[in-house]
Short mmCIF file of C-alpha atoms in Angstrom, two decimals:
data_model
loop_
_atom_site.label_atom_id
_atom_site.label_comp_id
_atom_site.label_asym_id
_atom_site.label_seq_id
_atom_site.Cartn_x
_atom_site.Cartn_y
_atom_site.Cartn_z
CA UNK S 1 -2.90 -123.20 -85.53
CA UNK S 2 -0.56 -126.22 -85.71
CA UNK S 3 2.19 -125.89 -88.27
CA UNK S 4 4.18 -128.78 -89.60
CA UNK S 5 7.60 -127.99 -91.05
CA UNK S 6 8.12 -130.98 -93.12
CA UNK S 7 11.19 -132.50 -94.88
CA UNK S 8 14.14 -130.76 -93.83
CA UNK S 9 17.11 -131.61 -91.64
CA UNK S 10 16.98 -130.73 -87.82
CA UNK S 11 20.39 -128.91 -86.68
CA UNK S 12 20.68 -130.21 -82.77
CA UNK S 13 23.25 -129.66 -80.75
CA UNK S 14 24.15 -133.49 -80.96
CA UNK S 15 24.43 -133.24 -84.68
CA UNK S 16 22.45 -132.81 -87.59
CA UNK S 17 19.06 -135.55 -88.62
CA UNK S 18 16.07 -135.95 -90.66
CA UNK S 19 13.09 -134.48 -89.17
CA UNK S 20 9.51 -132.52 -89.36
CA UNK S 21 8.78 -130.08 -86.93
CA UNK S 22 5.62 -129.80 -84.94
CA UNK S 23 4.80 -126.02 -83.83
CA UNK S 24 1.69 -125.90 -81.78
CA UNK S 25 0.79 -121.70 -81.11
CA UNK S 26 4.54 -121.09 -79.88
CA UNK S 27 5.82 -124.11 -78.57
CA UNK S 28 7.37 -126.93 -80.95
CA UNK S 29 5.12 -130.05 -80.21
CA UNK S 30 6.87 -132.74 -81.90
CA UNK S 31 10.12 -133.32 -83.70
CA UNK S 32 10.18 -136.83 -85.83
CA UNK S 33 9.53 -138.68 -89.10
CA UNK S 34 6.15 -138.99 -90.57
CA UNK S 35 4.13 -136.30 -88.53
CA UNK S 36 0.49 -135.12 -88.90
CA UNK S 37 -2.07 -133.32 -87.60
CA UNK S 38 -1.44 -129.59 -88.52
CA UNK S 39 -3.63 -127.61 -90.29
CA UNK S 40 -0.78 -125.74 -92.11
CA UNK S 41 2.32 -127.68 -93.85
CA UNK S 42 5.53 -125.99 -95.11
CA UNK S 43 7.77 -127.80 -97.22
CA UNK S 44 11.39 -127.09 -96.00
CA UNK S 45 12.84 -130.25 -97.85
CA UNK S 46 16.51 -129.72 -98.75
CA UNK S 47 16.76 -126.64 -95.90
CA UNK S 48 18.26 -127.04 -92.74
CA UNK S 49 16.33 -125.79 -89.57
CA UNK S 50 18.91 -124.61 -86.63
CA UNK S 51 17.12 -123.30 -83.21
CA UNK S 52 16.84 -119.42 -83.67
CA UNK S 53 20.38 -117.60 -83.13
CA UNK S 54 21.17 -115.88 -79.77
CA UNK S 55 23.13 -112.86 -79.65
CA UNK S 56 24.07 -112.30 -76.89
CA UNK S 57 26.35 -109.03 -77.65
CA UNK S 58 24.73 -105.88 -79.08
CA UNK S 59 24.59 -102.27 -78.51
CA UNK S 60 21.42 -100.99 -79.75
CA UNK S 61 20.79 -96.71 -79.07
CA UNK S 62 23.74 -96.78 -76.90
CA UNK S 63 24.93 -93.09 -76.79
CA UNK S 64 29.32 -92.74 -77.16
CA UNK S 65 31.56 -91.32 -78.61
CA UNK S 66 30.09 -88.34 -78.86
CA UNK S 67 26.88 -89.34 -80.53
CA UNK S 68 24.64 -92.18 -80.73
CA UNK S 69 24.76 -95.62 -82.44
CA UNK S 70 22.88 -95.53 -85.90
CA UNK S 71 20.22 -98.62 -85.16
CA UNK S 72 18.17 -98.57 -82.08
CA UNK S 73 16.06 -101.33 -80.92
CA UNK S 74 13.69 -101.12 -84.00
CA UNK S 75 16.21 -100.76 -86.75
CA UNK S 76 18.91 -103.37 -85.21
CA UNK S 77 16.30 -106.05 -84.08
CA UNK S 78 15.00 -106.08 -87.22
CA UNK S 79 18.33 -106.11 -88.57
CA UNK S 80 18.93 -109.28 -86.17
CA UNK S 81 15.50 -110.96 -87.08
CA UNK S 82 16.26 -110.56 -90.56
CA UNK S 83 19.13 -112.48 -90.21
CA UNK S 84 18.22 -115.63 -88.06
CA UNK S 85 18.59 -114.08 -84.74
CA UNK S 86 15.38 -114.33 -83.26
CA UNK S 87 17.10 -113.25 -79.31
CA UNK S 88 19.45 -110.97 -78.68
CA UNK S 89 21.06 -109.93 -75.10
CA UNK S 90 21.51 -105.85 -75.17
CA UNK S 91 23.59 -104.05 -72.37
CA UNK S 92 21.65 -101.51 -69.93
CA UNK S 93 24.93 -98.86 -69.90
CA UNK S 94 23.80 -96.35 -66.76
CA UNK S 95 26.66 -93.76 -66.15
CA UNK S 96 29.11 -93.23 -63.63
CA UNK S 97 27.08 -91.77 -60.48
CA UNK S 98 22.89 -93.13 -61.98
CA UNK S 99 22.03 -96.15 -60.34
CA UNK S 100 21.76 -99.71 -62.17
CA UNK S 101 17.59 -99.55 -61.70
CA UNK S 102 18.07 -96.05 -63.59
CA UNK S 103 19.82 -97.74 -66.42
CA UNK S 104 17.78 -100.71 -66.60
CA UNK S 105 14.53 -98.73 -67.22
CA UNK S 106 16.03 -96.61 -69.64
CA UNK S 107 16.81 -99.41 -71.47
CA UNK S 108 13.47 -100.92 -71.17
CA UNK S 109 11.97 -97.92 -72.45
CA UNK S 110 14.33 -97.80 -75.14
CA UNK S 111 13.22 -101.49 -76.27
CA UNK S 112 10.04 -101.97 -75.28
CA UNK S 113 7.43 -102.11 -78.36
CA UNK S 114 9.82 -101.39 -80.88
CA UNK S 115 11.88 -104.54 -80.77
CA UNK S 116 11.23 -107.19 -84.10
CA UNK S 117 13.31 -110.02 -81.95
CA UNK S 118 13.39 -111.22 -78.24
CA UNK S 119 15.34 -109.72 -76.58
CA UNK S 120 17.10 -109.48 -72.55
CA UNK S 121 19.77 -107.33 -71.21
CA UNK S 122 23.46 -107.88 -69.61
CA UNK S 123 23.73 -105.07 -67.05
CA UNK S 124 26.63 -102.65 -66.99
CA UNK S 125 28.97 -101.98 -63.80
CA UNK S 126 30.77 -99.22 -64.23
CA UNK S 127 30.61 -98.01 -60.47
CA UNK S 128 30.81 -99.72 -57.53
CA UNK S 129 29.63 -98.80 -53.92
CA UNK S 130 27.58 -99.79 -51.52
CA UNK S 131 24.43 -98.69 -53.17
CA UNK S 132 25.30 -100.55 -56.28
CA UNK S 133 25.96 -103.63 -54.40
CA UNK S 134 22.81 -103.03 -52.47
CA UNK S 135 20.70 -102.94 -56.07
CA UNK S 136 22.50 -106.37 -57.19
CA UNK S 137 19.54 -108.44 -55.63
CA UNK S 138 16.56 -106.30 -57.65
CA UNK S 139 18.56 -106.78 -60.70
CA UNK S 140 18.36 -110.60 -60.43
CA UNK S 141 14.61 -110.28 -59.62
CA UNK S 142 14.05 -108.13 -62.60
CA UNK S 143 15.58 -111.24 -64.87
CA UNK S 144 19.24 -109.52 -65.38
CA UNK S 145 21.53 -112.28 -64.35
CA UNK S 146 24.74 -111.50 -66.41
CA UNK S 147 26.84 -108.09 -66.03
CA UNK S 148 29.65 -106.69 -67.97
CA UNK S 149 32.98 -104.38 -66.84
CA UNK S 150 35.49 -103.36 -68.61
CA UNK S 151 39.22 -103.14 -67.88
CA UNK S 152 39.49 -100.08 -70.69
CA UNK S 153 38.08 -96.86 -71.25
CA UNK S 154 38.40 -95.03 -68.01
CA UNK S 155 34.77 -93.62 -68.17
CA UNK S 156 33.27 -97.22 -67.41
CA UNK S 157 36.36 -98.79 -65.69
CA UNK S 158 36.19 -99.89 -61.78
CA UNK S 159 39.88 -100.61 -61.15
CA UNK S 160 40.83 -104.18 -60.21
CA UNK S 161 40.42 -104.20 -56.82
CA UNK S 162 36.75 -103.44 -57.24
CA UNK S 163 36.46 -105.66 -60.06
CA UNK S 164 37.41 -108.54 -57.83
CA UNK S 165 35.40 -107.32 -54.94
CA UNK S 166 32.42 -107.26 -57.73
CA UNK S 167 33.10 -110.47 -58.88
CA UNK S 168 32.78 -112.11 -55.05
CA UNK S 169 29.23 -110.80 -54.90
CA UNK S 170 28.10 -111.93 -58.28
CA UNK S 171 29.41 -115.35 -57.55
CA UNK S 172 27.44 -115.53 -53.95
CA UNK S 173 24.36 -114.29 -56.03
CA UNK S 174 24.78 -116.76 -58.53
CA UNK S 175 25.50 -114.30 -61.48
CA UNK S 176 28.43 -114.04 -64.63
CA UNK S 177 30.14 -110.68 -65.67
CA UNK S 178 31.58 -110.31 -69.41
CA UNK S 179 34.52 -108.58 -69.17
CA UNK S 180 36.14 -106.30 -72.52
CA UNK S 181 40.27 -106.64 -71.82
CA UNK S 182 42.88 -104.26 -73.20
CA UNK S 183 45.55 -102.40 -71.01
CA UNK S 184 43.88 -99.06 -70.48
CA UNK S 185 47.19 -97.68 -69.60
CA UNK S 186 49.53 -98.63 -71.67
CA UNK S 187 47.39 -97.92 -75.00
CA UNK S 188 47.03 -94.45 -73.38
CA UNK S 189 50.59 -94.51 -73.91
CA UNK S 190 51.02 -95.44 -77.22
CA UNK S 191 47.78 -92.78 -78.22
CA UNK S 192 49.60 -90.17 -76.73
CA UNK S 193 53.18 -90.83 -78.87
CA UNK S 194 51.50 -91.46 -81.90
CA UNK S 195 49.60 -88.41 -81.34
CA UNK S 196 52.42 -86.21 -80.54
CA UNK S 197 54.28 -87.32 -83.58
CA UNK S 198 51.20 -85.97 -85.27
CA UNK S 199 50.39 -89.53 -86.45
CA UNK S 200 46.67 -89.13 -86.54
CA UNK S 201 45.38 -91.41 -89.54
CA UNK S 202 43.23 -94.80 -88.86
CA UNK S 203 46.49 -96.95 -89.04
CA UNK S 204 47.61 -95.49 -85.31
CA UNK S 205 44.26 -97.40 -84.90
CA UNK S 206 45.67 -100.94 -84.42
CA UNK S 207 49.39 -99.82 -83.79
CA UNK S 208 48.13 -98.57 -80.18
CA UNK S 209 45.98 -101.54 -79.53
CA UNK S 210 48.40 -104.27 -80.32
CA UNK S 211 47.41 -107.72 -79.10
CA UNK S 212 49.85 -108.45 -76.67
CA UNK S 213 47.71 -105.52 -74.42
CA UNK S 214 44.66 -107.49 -75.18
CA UNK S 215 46.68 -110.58 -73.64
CA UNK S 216 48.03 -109.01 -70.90
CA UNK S 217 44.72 -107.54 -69.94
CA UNK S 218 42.76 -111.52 -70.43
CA UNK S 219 45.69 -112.54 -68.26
CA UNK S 220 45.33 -110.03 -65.38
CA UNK S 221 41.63 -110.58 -65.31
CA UNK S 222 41.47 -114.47 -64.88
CA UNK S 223 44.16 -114.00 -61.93
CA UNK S 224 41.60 -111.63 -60.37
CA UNK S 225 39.17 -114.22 -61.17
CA UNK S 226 41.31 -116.79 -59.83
CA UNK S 227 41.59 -114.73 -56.34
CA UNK S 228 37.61 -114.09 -56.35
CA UNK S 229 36.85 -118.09 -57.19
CA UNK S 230 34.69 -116.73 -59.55
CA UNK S 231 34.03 -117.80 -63.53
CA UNK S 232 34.27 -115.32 -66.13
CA UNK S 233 33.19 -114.71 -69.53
CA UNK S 234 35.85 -113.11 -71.71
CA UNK S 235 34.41 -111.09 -74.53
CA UNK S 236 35.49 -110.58 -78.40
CA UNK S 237 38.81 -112.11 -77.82
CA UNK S 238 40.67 -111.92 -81.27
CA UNK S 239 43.90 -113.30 -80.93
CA UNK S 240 45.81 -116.48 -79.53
CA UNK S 241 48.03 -115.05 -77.26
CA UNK S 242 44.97 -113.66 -75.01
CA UNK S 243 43.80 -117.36 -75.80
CA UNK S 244 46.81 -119.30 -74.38
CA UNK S 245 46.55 -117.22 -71.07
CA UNK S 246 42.73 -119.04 -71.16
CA UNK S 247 43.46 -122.25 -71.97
CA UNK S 248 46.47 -121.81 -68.65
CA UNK S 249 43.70 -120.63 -66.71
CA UNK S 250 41.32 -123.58 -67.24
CA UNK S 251 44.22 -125.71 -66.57
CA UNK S 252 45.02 -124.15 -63.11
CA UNK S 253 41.16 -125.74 -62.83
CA UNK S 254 38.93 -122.17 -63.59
CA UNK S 255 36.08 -122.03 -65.61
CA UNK S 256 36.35 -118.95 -68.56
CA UNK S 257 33.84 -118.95 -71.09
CA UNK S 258 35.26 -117.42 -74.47
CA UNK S 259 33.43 -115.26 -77.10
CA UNK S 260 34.30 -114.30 -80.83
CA UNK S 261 33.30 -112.31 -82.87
CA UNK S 262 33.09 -112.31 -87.12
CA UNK S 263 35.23 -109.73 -87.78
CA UNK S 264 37.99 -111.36 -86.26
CA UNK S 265 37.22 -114.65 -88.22
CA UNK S 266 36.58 -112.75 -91.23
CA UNK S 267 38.51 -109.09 -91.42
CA UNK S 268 42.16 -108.09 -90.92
CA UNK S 269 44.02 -105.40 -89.89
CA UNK S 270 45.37 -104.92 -93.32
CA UNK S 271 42.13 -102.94 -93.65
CA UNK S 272 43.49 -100.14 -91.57
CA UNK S 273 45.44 -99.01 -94.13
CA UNK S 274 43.53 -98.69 -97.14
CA UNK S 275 44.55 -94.84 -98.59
CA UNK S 276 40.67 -94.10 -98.70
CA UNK S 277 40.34 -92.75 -95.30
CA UNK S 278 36.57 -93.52 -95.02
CA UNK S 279 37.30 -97.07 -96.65
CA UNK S 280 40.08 -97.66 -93.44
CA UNK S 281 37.95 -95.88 -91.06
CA UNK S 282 34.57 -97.77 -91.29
CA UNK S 283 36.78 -100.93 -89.59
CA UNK S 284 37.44 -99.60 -86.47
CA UNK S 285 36.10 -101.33 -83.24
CA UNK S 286 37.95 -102.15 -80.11
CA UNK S 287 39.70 -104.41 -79.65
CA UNK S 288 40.79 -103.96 -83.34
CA UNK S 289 40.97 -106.44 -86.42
CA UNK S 290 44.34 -108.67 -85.58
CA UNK S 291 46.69 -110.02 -88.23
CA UNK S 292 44.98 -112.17 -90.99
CA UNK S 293 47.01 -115.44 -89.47
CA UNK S 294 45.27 -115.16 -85.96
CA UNK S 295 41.71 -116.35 -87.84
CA UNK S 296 42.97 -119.96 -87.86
CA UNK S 297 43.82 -120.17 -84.60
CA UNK S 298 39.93 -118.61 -84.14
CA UNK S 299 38.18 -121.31 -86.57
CA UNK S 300 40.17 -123.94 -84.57
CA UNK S 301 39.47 -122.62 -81.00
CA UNK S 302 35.61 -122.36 -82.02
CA UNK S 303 36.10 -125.94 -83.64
CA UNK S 304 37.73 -127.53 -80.50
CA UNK S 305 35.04 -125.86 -78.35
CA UNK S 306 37.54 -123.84 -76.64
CA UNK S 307 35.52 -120.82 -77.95
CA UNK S 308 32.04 -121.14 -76.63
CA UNK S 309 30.21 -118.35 -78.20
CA UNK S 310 30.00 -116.02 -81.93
CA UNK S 311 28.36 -112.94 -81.16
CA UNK S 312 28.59 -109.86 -83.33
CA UNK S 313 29.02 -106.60 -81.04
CA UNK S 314 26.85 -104.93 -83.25
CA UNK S 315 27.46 -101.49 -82.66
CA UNK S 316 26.83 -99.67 -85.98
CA UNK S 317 27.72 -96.16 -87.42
CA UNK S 318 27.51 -94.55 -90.17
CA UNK S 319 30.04 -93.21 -92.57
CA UNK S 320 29.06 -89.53 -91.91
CA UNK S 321 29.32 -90.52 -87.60
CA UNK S 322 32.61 -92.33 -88.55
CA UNK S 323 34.17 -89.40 -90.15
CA UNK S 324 33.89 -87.08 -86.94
CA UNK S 325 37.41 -88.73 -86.53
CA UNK S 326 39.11 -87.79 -89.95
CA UNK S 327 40.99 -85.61 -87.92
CA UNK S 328 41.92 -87.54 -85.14
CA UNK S 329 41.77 -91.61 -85.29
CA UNK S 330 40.69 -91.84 -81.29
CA UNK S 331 37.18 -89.89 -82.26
CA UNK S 332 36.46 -92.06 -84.60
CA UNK S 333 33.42 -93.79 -83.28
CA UNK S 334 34.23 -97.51 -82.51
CA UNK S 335 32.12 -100.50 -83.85
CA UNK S 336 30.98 -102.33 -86.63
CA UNK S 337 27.45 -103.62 -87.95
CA UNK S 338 27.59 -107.72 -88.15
CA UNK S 339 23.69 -109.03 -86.22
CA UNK S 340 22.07 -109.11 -89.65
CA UNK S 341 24.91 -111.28 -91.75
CA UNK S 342 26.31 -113.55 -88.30
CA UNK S 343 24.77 -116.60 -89.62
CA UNK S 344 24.96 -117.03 -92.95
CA UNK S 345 28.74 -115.81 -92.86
CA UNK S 346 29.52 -118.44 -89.90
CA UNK S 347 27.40 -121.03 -92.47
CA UNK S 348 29.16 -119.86 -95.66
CA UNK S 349 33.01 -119.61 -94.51
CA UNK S 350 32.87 -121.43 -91.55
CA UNK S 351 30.69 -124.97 -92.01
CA UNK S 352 31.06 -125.02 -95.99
CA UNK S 353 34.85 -124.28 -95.90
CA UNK S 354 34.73 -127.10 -93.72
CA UNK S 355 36.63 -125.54 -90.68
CA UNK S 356 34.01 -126.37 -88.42
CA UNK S 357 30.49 -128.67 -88.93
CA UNK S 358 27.08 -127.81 -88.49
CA UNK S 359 26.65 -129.02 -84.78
CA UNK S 360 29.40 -126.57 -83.70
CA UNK S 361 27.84 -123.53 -85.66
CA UNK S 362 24.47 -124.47 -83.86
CA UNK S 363 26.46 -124.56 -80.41
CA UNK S 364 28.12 -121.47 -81.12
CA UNK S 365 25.19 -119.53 -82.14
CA UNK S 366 22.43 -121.13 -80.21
CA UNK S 367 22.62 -123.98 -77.71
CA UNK S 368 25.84 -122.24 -75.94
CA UNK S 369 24.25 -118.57 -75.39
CA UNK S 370 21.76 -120.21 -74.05
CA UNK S 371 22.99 -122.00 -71.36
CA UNK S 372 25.17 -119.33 -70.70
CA UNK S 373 22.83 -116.46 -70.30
CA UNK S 374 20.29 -118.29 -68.66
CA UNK S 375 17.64 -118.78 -71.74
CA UNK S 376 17.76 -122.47 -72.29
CA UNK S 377 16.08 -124.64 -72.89
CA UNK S 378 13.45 -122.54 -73.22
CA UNK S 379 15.61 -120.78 -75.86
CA UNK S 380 18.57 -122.49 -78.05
CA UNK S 381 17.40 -125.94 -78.79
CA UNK S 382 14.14 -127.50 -80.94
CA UNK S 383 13.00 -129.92 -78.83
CA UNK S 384 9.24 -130.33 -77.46
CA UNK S 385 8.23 -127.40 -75.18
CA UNK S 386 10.78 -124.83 -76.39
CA UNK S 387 9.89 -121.81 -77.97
CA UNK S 388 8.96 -122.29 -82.07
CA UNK S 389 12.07 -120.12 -82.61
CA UNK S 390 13.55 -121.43 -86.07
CA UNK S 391 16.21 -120.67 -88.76
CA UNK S 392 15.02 -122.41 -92.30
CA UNK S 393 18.19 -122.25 -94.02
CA UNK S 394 19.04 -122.72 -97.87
CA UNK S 395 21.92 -123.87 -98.97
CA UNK S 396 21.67 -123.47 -102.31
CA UNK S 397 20.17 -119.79 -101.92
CA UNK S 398 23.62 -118.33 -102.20
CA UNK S 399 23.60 -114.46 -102.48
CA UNK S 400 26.09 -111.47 -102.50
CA UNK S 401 26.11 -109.42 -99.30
CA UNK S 402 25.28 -105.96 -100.09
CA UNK S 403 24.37 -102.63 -97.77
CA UNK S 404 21.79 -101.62 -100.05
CA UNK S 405 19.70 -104.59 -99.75
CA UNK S 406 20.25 -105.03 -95.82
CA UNK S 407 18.13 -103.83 -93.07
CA UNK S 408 20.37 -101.83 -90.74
CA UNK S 409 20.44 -98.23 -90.32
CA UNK S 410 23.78 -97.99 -91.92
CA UNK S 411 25.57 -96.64 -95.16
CA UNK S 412 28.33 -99.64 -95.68
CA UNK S 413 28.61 -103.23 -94.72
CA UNK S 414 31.84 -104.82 -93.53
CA UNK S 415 31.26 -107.42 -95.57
CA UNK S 416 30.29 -106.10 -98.75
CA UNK S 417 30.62 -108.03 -101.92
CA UNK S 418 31.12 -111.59 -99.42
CA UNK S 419 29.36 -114.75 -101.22
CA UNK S 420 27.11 -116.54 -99.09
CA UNK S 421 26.68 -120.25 -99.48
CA UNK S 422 23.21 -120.55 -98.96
CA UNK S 423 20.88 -118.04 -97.17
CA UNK S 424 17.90 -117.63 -94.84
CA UNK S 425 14.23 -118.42 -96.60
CA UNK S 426 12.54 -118.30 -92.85
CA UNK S 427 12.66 -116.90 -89.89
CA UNK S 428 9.81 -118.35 -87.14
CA UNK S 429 9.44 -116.42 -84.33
CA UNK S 430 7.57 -118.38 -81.40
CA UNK S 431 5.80 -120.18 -83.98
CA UNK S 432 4.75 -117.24 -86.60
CA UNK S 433 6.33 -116.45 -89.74
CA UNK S 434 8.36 -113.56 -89.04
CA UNK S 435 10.66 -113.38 -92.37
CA UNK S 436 10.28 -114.75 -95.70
CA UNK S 437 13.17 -114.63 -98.53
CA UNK S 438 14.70 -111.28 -96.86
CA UNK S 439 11.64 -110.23 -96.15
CA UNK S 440 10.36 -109.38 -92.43
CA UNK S 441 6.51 -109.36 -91.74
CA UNK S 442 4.17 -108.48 -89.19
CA UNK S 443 5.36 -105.78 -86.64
CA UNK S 444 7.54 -105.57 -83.54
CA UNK S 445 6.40 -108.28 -81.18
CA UNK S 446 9.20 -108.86 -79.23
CA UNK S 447 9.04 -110.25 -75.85
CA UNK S 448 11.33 -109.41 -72.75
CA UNK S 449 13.32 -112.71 -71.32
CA UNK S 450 14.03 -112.60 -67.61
CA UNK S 451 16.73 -115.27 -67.64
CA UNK S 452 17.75 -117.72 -65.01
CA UNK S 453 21.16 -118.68 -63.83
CA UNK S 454 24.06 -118.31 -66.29
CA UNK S 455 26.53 -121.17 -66.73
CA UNK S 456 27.41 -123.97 -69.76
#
């Protein structure tokens, strides 16, 4: 059936016009003025239709911490759907000693048939040998072109000299690796002072993962990077100091892509110490909420295009999982819930407060995963032959964000009581209806995306 979306204003990534849309089966057919020939109209006049989000930063069923995350791949796609993102890019995490083929079947067995959205998969290193190198080649085949490491957390950390030996194969196979910076050491450090001084309470949270370690971390990295001739992604970055060390490395000539994330646009650290302990607690992710001053040097980084991506690092708990660390503020489990609310928060405090305008959101959130991860233009863009993947947005559909009436498999919401400006009336997923007024329809028929090469 050929569906014509008709009256509304196309969101491109070279601005904002006038259109109808065209969706023939999956693929958009047409985008222009006066179009016919579709058996089915929708009137979308006053709404403006962005390409389907990409989030390309989620941990769904990921076991840490000592237990697991609260939405899987049915519960957190959904989640995602619900909220505009019709792809998002998981991580296969195998453990120290499995192999990367081991992880990335677990992960497709994890996903597979229970998954609302699209969906692909960055691919964990958090060994490195010659049989991991040796499985590097498969893992392109299979459609997983973009890795992540981590310079923290010394049950997934390589060390630097195997990060940058890492980095020199990815770059002769064409790939990208994500990297998560904070000085492992050092806030090892500061966790074991603050614990001997029997400072255990959710504000020892921040104080031991101040963001001069996140810096110095973004800073040692990009030298590596520098040495391995290699471009980087650098992920949830919340603060402009680990920002100026980018913006010297991309004028020493290297290419760093830059992700944010809400929270940090959003939340602050002051947070941490609410006197409710579960109230403080719920907050905590890594790196932590910064100082409510760094958000405008965020909202002008993502405005400037010196921040190329807003994904959520949805990694959800809930308040019974968080509270296995009332005791002790490093077992608190580490993440917040944010795939089902990205896009109308970026909309509502981002493009209506006028801090950044509606091609940038659609860059940030579509066109700019994309590219990087390897999914455009099949993905990211409405133009003729891409998939019918489209976000029919409201703005006068202006609602209170509450956890009762979302999706996720959680108790709370970081951003309860928040005032949207506008909302989401419709989701399309490959060209069918997948979510109407908050509601989602049909059943999980997400697809797998192999992607291609990464790069803007």
């Amino acid at each position: 059936m050929k569906t014509l979306l008709k009256g509304g204003t196309v969101v491109t990534e070279n601005g904002p016009k006038r259109a109808d849309l065209l969706v023939d089966g999956e693929k958009i057919a047409k985008v222009g003025r006066l179009l016919t020939g579709a058996e089915r109209t929708v009137d979308v006049t006053g709404c403006l239709l962005f390409p389907g989000f990409i989030d390309a930063h989620t941990h769904f069923d990921l076991a840490v911490a000592g237990t697991t995350t609260a939405d899987n791949f049915e519960t957190g796609s959904k989640a995602a759907l619900r909220g505009g993102t019709t792809t998002v890019i998981d991580f296969a995490c195998p453990n120290k000693g499995e192999s990367l083929q081991y992880g990335l079947d677990l992960w497709h067995a994890k996903a597979g048939g229970h998954t609302w959205c699209d969906y692909g998969f960055h691919m964990t290193i958090d060994d490195w040998n010659p049989a991991i190198q040796a499985e590097l080649p498969n893992m392109f085949a299979a459609g997983i072109s973009s890795f992540k490491m981590y310079l923290t957390y010394p049950a997934m950390m390589i060390g630097d000299r195997d990060v940058y030996l890492a980095l020199k194969r990815l770059k002769a196979l064409g790939g990208i690796a994500g990297f998560h910076c904070e000085n492992a050491g050092v806030i090892d450090g500061m966790i074991a002072e603050r614990k001997a001084a029997g400072e255990l309470g959710v504000g020892s949270h921040p104080l031991t993962r101040p963001q001069y370690l996140e810096a110095e971390a973004v800073a040692r990295l990009l030298r590596i990077a520098q040495a391995a001739d290699c471009p980087v992604v650098i992920v949830h970055l919340t603060n402009h100091d680990a920002l100026e060390e980018v913006r010297r490395a991309r004028a020493r000539g290297q290419t760093v892509y830059v992700e944010t994330c809400p929270q940090y646009l959003l939340l602050d650290e002051s947070l941490y110490f609410n006197e409710d302990w579960s109230q403080a607690a719920r907050y905590v992710c890594a790196p932590p909420l910064r100082d409510k001053g760094e958000q405008k040097y965020l909202w002008e980084a993502l405005k400037k295009g010196e921040i190329q991506t807003v994904s959520t690092d949805h990694c959800s708990f809930t308040l019974a999982q968080k509270a296995m660390g009332r005791e002790d503020f490093t077992k608190i489990p580490g993440g917040l819930p944010g795939v089902e609310t990205r896009g109308e928060l970026i909309y509502s405090y981002g493009v209506a407060k006028h801090r950044i305008n509606l091609t940038a959101m659609c860059k940030a959130l579509s066109e700019n995963p994309a590219r990087l991860y390897g999914l455009y233009p099949r993905k990211g863009t409405l133009r003729p032959g891409g998939d019918a993947d489209i976000v029919v947005y409201d703005p006068n559909a202006s609602h209170v964000i509450r956890a009762a009436e979302c999706a996720a498999n959680v108790d709370y919401n970081p951003y309860e009581g928040f005032v949207t400006a506008g909302g989401i009336r419709q989701v399309w997923l490959r060209g069918r209806l997948a979510v109407e007024n908050g509601n989602v329809l049909g059943a999980p028929e997400g697809q797998y995306m192999a992607r291609g090469k990464c790069g803007l």
